[in-house]
Short mmCIF file of C-alpha atoms in Angstrom, two decimals:
data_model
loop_
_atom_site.label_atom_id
_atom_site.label_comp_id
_atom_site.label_asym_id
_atom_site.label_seq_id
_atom_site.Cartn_x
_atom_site.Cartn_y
_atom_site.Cartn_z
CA UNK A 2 -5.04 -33.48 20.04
CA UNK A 3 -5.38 -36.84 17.78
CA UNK A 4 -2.74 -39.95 18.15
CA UNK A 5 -1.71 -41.32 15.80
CA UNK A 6 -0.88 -45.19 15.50
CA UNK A 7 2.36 -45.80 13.32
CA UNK A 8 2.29 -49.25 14.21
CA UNK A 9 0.89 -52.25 11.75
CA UNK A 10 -2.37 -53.60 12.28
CA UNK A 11 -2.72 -56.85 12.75
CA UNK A 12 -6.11 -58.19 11.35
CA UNK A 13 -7.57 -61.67 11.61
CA UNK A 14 -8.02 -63.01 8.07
CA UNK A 15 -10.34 -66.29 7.61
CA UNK A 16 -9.55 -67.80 3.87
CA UNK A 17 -12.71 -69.26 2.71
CA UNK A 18 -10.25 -72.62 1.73
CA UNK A 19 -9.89 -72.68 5.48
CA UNK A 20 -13.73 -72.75 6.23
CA UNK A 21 -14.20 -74.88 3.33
CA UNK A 22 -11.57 -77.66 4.82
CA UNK A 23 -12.94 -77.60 8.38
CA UNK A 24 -16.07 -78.21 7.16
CA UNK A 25 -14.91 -81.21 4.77
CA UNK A 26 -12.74 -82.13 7.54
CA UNK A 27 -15.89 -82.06 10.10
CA UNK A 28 -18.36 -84.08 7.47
CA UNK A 29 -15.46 -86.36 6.61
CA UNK A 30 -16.12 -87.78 10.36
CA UNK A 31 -19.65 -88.90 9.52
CA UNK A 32 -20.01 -89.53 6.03
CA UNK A 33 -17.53 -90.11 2.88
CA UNK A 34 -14.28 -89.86 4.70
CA UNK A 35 -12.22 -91.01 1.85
CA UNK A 36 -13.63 -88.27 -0.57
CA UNK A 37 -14.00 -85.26 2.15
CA UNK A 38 -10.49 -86.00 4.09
CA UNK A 39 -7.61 -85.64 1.15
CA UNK A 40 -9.58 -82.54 0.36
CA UNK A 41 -9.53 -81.26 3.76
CA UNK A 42 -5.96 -81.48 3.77
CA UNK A 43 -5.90 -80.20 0.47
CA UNK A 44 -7.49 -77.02 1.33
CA UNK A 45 -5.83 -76.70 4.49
CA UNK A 46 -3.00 -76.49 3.19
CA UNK A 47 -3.71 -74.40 0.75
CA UNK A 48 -5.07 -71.96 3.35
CA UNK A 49 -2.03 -72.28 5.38
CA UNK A 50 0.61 -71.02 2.61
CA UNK A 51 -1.98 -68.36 2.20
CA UNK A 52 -2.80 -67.12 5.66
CA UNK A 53 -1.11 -68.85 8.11
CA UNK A 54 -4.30 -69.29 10.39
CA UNK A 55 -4.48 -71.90 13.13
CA UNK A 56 -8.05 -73.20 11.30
CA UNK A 57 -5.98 -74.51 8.31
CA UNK A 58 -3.89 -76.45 10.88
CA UNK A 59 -7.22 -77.94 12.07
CA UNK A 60 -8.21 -78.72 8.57
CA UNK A 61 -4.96 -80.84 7.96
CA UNK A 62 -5.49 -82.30 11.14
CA UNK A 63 -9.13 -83.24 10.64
CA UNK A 64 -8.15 -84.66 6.82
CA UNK A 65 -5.61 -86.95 8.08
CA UNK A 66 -8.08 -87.90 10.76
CA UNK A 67 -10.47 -88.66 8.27
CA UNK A 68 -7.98 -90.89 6.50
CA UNK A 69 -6.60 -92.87 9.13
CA UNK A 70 -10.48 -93.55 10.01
CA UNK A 71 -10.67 -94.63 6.66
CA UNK A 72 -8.09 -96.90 6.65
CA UNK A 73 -9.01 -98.42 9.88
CA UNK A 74 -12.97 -99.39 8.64
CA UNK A 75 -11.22 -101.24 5.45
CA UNK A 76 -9.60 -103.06 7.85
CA UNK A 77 -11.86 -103.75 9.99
CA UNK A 78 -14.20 -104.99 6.55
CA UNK A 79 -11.72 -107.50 5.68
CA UNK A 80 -11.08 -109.01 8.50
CA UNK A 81 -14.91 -109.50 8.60
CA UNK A 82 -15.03 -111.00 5.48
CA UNK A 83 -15.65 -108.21 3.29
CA UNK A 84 -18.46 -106.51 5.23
CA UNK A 85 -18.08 -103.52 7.58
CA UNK A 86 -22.11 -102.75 9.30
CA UNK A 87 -22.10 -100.17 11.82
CA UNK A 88 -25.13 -100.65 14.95
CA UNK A 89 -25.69 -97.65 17.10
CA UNK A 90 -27.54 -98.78 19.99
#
């Protein structure tokens, strides 16, 4: 005797947008945020309409992140006349 399952299956999809944002998103910490952030949120959204995954929320997260970092090192550089140097250490 065999059962069968009439029910749906629900299967985890990953959109390669999504893994593409989170790793923009991730990068966009470190280096080029105000290239590697709008697309972040670009692709995360993206990803979301498509999928609907919690990693394209991330991505939009991580973008704006990006941005608002962004935003805060320009003005950091002009209230330092111009000049924004960064000293780890």
């Amino acid at each position: 005797m065999s059962s069968y399952s009439t029910g749906t299956r629900k299967t985890s999809r990953t959109s390669g947008l999504a893994i593409a944002g989170l790793v923009c998103g991730i990068l966009g910490l470190f280096i080029l945020p105000i290239i590697l952030g709008p697309l972040a949120v670009v692709f995360g959204a993206v990803a979301l309409h498509r999928t609907g995954s919690v990693m394209a929320k991330w991505d939009i997260g991580l973008g704006v992140l990006d941005i608002l970092l962004m935003v805060v090192m320009f003005v950091v550089a002009a209230n330092n006349g111009g000049s924004f140097t960064w000293h780890i250490g």
